[in-house]
PDB file of C-alpha atoms and ligand atoms in Angstrom:
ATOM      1  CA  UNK A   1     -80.832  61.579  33.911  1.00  0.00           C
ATOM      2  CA  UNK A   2     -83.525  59.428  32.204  1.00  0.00           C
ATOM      3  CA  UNK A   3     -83.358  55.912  30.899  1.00  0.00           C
ATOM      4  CA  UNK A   4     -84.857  57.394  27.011  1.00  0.00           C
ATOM      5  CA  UNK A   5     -85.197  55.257  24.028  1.00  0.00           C
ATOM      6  CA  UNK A   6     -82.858  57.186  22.161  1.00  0.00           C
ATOM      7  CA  UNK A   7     -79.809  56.541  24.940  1.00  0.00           C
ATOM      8  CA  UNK A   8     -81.294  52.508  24.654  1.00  0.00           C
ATOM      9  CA  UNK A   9     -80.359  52.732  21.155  1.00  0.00           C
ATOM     10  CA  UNK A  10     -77.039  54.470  21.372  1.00  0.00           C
ATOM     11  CA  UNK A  11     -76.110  51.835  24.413  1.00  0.00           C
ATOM     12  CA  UNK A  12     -76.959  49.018  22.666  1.00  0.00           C
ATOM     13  CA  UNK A  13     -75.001  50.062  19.812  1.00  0.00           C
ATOM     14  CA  UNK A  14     -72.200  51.030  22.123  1.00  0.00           C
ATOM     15  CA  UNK A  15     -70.289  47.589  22.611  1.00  0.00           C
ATOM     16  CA  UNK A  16     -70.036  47.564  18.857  1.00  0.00           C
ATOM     17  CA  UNK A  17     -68.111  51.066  17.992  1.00  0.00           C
ATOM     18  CA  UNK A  18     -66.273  50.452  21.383  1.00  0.00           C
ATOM     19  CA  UNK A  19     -65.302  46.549  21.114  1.00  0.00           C
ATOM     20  CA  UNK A  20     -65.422  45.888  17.254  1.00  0.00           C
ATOM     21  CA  UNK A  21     -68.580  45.539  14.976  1.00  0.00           C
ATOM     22  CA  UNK A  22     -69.454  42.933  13.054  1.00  0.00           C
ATOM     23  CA  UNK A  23     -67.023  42.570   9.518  1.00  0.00           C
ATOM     24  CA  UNK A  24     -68.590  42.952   5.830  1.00  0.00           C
ATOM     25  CA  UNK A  25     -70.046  38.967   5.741  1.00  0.00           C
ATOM     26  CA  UNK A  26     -72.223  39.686   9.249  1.00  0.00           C
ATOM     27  CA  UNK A  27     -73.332  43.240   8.274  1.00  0.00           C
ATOM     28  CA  UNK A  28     -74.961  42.576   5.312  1.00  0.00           C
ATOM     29  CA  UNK A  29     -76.480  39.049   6.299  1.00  0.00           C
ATOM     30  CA  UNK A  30     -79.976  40.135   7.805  1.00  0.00           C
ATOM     31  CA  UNK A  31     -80.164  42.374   5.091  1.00  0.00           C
ATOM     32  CA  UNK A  32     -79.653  39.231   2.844  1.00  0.00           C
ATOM     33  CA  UNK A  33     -82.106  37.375   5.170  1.00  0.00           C
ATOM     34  CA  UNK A  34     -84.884  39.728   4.818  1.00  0.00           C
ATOM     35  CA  UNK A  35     -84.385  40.011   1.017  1.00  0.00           C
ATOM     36  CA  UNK A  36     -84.961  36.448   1.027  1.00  0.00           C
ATOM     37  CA  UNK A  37     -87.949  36.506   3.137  1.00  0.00           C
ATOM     38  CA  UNK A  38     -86.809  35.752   6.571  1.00  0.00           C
ATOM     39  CA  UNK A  39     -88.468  37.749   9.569  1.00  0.00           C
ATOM     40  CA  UNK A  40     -85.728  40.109  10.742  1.00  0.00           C
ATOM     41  CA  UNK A  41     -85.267  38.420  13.959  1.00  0.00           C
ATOM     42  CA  UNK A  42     -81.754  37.620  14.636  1.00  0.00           C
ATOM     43  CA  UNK A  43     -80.266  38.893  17.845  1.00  0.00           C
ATOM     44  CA  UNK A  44     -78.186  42.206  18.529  1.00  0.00           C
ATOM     45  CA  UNK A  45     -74.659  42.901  17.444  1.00  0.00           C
ATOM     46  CA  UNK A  46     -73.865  43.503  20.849  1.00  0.00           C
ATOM     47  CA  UNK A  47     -75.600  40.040  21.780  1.00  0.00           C
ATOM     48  CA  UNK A  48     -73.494  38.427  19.087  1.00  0.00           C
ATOM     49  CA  UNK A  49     -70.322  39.816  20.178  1.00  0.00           C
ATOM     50  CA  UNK A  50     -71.475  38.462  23.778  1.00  0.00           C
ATOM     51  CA  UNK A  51     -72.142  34.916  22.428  1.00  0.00           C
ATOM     52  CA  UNK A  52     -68.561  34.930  20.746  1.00  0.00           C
ATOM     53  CA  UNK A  53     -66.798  35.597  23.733  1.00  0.00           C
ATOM     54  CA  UNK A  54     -68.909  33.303  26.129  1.00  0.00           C
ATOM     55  CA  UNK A  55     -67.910  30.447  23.511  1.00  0.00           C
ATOM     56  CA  UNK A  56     -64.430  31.194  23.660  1.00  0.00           C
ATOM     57  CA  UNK A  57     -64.258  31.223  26.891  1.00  0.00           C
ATOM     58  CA  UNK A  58     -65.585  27.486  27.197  1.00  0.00           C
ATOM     59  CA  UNK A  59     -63.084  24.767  25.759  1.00  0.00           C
ATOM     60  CA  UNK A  60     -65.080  25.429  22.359  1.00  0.00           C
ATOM     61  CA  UNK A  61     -65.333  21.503  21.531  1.00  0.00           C
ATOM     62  CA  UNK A  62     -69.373  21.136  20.508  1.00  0.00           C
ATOM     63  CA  UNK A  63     -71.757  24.077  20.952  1.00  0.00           C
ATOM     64  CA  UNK A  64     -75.299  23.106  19.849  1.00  0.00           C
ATOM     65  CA  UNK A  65     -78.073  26.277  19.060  1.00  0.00           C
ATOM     66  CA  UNK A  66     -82.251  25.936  18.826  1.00  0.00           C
ATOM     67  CA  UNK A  67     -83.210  28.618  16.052  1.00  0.00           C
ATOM     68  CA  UNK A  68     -80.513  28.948  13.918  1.00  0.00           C
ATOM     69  CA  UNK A  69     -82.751  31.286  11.063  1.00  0.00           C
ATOM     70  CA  UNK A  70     -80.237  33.298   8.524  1.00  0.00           C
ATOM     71  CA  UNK A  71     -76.786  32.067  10.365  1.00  0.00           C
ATOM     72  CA  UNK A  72     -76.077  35.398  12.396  1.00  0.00           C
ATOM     73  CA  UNK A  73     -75.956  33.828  15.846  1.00  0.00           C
ATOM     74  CA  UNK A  74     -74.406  30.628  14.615  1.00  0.00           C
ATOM     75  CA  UNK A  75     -71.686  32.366  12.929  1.00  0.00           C
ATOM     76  CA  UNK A  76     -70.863  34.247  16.289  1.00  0.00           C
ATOM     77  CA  UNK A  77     -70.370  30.950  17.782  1.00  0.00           C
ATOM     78  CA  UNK A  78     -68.674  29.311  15.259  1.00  0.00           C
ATOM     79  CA  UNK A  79     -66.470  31.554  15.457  1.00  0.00           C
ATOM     80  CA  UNK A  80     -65.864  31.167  19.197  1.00  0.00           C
ATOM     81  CA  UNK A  81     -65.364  27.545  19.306  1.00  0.00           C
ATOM     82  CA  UNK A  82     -61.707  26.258  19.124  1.00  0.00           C
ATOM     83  CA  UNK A  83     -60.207  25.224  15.761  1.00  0.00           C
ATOM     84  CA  UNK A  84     -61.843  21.709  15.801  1.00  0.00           C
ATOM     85  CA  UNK A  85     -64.998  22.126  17.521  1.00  0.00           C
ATOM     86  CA  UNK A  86     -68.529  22.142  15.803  1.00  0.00           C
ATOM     87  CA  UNK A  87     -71.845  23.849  16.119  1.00  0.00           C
ATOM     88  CA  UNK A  88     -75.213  21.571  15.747  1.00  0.00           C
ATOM     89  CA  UNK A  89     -77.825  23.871  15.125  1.00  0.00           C
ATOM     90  CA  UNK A  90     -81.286  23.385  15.179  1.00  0.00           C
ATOM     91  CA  UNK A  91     -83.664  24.722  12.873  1.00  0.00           C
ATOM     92  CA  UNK A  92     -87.513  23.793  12.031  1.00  0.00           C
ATOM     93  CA  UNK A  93     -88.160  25.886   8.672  1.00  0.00           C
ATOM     94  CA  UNK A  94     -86.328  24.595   5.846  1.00  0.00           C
ATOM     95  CA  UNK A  95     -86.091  27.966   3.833  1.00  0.00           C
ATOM     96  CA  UNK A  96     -84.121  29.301   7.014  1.00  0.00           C
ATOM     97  CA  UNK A  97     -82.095  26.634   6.731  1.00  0.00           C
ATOM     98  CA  UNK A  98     -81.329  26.464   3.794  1.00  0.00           C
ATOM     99  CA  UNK A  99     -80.059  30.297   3.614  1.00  0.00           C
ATOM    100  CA  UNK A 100     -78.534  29.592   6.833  1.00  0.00           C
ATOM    101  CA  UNK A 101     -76.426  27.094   5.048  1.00  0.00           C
ATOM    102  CA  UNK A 102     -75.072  29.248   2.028  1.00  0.00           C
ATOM    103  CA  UNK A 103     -74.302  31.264   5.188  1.00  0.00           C
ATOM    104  CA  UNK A 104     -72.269  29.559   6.714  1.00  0.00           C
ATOM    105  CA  UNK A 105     -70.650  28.548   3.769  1.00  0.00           C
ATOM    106  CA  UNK A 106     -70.125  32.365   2.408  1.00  0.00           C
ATOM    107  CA  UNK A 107     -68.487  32.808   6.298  1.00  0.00           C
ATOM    108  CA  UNK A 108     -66.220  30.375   6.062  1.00  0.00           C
ATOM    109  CA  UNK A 109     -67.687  28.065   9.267  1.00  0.00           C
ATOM    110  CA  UNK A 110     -69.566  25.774   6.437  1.00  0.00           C
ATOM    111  CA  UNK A 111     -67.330  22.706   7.275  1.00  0.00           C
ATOM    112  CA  UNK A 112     -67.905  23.102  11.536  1.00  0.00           C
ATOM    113  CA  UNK A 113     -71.706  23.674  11.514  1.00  0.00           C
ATOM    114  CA  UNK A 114     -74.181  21.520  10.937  1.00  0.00           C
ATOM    115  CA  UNK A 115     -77.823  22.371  10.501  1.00  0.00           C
ATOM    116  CA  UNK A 116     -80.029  19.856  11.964  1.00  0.00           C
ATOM    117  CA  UNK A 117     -83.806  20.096  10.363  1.00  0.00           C
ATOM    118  CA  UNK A 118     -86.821  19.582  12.235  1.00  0.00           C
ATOM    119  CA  UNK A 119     -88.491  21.041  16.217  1.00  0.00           C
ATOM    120  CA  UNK A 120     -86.173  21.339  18.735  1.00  0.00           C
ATOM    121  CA  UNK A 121     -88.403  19.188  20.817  1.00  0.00           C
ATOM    122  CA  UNK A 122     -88.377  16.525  18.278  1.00  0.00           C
ATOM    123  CA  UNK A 123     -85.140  16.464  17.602  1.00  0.00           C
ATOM    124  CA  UNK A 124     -83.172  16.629  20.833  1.00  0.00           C
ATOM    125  CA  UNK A 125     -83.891  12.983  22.615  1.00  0.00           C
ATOM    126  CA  UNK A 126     -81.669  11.650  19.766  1.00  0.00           C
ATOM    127  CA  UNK A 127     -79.748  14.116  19.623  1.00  0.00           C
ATOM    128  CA  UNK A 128     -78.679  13.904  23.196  1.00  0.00           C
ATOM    129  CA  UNK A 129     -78.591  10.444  22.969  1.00  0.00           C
ATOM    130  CA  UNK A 130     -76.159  10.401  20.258  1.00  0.00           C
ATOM    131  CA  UNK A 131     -73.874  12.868  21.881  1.00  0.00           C
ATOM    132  CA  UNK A 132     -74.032  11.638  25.405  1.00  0.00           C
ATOM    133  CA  UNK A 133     -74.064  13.263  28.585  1.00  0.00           C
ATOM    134  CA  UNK A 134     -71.908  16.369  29.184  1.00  0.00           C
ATOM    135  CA  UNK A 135     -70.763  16.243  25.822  1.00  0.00           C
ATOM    136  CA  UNK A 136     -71.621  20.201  24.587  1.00  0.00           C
ATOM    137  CA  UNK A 137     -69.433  22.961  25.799  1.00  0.00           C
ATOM    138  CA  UNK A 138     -72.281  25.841  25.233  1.00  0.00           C
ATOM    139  CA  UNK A 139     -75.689  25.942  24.114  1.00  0.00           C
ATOM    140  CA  UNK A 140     -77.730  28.544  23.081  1.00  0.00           C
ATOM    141  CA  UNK A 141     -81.418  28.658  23.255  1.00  0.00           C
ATOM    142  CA  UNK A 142     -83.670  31.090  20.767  1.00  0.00           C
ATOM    143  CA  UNK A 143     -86.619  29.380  19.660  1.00  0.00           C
ATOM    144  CA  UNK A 144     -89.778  29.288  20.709  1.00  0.00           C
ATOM    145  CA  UNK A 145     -90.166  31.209  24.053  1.00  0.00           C
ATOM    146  CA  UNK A 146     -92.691  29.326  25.791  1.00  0.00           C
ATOM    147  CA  UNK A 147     -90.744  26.083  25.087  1.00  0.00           C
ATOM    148  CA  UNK A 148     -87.687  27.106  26.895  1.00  0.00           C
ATOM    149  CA  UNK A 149     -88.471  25.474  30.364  1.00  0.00           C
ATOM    150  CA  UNK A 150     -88.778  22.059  27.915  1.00  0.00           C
ATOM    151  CA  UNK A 151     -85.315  22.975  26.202  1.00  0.00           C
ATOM    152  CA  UNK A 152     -83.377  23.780  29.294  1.00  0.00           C
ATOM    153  CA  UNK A 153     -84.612  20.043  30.896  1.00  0.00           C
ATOM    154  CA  UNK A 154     -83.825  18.462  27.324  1.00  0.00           C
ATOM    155  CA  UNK A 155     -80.312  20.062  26.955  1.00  0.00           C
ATOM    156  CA  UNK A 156     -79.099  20.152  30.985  1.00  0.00           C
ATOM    157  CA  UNK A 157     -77.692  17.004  31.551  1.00  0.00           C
ATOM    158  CA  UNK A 158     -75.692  17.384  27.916  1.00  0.00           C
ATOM    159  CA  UNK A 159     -73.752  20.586  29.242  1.00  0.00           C
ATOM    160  CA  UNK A 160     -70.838  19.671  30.415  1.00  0.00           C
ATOM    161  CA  UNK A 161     -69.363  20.684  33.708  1.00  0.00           C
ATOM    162  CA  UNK A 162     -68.263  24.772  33.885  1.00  0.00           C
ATOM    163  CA  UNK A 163     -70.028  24.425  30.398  1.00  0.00           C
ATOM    164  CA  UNK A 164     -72.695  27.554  29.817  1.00  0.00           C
ATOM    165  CA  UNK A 165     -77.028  27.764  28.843  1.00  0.00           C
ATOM    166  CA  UNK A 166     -77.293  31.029  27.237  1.00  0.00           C
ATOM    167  CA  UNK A 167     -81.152  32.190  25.954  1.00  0.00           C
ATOM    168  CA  UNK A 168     -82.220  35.327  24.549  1.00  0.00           C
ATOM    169  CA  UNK A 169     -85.023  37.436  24.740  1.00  0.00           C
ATOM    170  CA  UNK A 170     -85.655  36.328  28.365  1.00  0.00           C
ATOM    171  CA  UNK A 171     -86.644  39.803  29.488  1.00  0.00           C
ATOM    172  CA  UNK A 172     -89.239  39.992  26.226  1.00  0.00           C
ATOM    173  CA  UNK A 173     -89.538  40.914  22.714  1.00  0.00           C
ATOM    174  CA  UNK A 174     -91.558  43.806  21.137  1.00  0.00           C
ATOM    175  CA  UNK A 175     -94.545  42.669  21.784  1.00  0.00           C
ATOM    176  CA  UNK A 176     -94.201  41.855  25.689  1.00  0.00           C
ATOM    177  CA  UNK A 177     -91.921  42.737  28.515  1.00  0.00           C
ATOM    178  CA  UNK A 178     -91.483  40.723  31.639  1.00  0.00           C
ATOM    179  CA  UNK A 179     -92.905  43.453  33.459  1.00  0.00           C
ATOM    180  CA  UNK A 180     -95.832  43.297  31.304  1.00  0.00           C
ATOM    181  CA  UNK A 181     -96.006  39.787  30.954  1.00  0.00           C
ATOM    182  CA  UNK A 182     -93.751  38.790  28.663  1.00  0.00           C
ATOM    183  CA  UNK A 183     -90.004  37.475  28.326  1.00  0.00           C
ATOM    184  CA  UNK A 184     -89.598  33.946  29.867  1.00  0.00           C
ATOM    185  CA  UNK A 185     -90.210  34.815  33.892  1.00  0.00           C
ATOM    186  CA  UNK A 186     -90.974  30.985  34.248  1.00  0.00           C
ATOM    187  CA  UNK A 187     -87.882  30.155  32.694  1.00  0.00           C
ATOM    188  CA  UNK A 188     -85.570  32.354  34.340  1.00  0.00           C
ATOM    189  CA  UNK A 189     -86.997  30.975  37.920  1.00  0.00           C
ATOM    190  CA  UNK A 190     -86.646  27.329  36.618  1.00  0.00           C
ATOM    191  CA  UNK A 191     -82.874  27.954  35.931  1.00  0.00           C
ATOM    192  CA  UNK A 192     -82.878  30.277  39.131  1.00  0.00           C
ATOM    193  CA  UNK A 193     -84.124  27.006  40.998  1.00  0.00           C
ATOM    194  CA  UNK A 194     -81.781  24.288  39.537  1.00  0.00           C
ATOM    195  CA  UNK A 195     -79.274  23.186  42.003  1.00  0.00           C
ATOM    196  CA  UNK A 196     -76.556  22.351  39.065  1.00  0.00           C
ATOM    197  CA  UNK A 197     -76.800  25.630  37.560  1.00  0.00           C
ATOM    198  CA  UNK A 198     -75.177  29.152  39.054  1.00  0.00           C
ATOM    199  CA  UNK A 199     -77.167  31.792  36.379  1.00  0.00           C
ATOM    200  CA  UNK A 200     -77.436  35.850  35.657  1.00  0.00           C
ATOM    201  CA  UNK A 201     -79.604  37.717  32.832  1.00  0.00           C
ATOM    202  CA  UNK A 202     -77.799  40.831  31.313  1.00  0.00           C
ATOM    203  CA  UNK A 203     -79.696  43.550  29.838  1.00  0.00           C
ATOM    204  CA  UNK A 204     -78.406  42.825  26.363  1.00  0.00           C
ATOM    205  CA  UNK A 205     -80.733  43.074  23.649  1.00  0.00           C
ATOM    206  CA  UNK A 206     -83.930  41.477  24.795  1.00  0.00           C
ATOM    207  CA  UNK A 207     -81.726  40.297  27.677  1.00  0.00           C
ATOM    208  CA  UNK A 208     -79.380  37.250  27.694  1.00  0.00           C
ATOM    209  CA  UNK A 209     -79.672  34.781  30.466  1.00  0.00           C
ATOM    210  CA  UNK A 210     -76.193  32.764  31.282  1.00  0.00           C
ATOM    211  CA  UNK A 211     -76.222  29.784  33.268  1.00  0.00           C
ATOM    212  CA  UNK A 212     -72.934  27.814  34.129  1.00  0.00           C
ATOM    213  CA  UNK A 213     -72.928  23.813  35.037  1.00  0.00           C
ATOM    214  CA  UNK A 214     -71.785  23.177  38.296  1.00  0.00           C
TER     215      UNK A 214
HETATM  216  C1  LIG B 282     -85.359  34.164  16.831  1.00  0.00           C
HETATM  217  S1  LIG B 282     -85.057  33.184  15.434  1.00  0.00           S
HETATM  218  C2  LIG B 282     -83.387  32.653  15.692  1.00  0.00           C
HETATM  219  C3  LIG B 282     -82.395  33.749  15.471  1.00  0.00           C
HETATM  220  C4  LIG B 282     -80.970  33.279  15.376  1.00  0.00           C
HETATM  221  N1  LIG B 282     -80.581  32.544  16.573  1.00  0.00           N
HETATM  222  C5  LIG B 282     -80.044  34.466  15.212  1.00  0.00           C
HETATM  223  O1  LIG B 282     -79.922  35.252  16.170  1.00  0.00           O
HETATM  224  O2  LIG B 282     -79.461  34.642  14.139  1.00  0.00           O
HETATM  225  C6  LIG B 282     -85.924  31.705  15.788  1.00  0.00           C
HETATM  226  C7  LIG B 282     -85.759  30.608  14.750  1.00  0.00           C
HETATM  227  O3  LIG B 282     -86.267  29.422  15.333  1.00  0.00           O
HETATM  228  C8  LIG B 282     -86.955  28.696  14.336  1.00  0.00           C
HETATM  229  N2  LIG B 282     -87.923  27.835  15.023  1.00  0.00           N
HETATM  230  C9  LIG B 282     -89.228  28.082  15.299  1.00  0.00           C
HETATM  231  N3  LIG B 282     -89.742  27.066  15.977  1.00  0.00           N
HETATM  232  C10 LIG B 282     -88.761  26.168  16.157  1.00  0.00           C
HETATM  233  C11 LIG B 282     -88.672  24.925  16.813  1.00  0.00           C
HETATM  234  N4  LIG B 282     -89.728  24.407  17.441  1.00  0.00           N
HETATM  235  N5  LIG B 282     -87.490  24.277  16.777  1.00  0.00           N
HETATM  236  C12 LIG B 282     -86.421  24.807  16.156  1.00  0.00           C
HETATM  237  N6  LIG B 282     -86.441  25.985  15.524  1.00  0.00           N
HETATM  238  C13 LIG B 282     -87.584  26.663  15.535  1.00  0.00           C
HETATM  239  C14 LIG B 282     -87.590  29.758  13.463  1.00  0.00           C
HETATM  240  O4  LIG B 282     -87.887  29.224  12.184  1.00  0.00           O
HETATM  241  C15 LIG B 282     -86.509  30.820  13.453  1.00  0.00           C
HETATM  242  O5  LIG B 282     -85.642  30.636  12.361  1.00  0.00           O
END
């Protein structure tokens, strides 16, 4: 039996029906995104519900994201981390954060995120300067895909240890697959190739890549 589109689409919906979908707040928040004017970018239910559990599963103290857009991801983690940790999330277009914010807010995670404006790039020296080394529990990278490589050396020595890298769309996007060129092939080998790091990608979504500190 063939790998169609139409059994994609019923798979990737699959963890949801089976596992729990998302409740009223994260259902209707892309649509509430794209009625704003946000590009309908956010990842997958089933990469959500992925991202939750992979920040529960950490000690949940300080998770830090790069692209936070309308809040969906964010609230996923929020939502993972234990009752007193935070999520620093990273976003370079003030209109996305600014919905993000009356997001997070509407989800009740307003008072453990904050949204940091400006590039990742830009931002993270002082950010991981201010937060020290192996100070964030989880981070999760879905930005710009040909920074990634730059992110993963700017964020690695803030993981702490047994403390998880995730990035989506590392397999590709709609317009580019790895096997066509696209996804993030040099980033998956530069995580492949890091001593401190033991990492996967999963065929969720545009594929997830999860890296663990040593
Ligand atoms: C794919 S979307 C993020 C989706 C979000 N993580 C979710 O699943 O709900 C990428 C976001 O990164 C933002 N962005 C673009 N360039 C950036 C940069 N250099 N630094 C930080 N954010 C950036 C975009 O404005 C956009 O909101």
């Amino acid at each position: 039996m063939a790998m169609t589109d139409e059994r994609w689409g019923f798979l990737t919906n699959y963890p949801g029906r089976v596992f729990g979908d998302d409740d009223e707040h994260l259902d209707g928040l892309m649509d509430r995104a794209v009625a704003a004017g946000l590009p309908s970018i956010a990842i997958s239910k089933g990469a959500g519900q992925l991202l939750g559990l992979l920040t529960s599963m950490t000690p949940g103290r300080l998770a830090l994201e790069l692209g936070t857009l309308g809040g969906y991801s964010g609230i996923w983690i929020a939502r993972g981390l234990s009752p007193d940790g935070r999520l620093i999330t990273i976003e370079a277009s003030d209109s996305h954060a600014d919905h993000a914010q009356s997001e997070f807010e509407a989800a009740g995670v307003g008072d453990k995120v904050e949204i940091v404006r400006g590039t990742a790039l830009d931002v993270l020296p002082s950010l991981a300067q201010q937060l020290g080394p192996s100070s964030v529990d989880l981070v999760f990278i879905d930005a710009i895909k040909t920074e990634y490589v730059d992110y993963f050396d700017s964020v690695k020595d803030m993981v702490s240890c047994g403390g998880l890298v995730v990035a989506d769309n590392v397999y590709g996007t709609g317009s580019g697959w790895i096997d066509e060129g696209g996804g993030t092939d040099d980033f998956n080998r530069h995580v492949a190739n890091d001593p401190e790091f033991d990492a996967t990608t999963v065929p969720v979504g545009g594929g997830m890549l999860i890296a663990r500190r040593r």
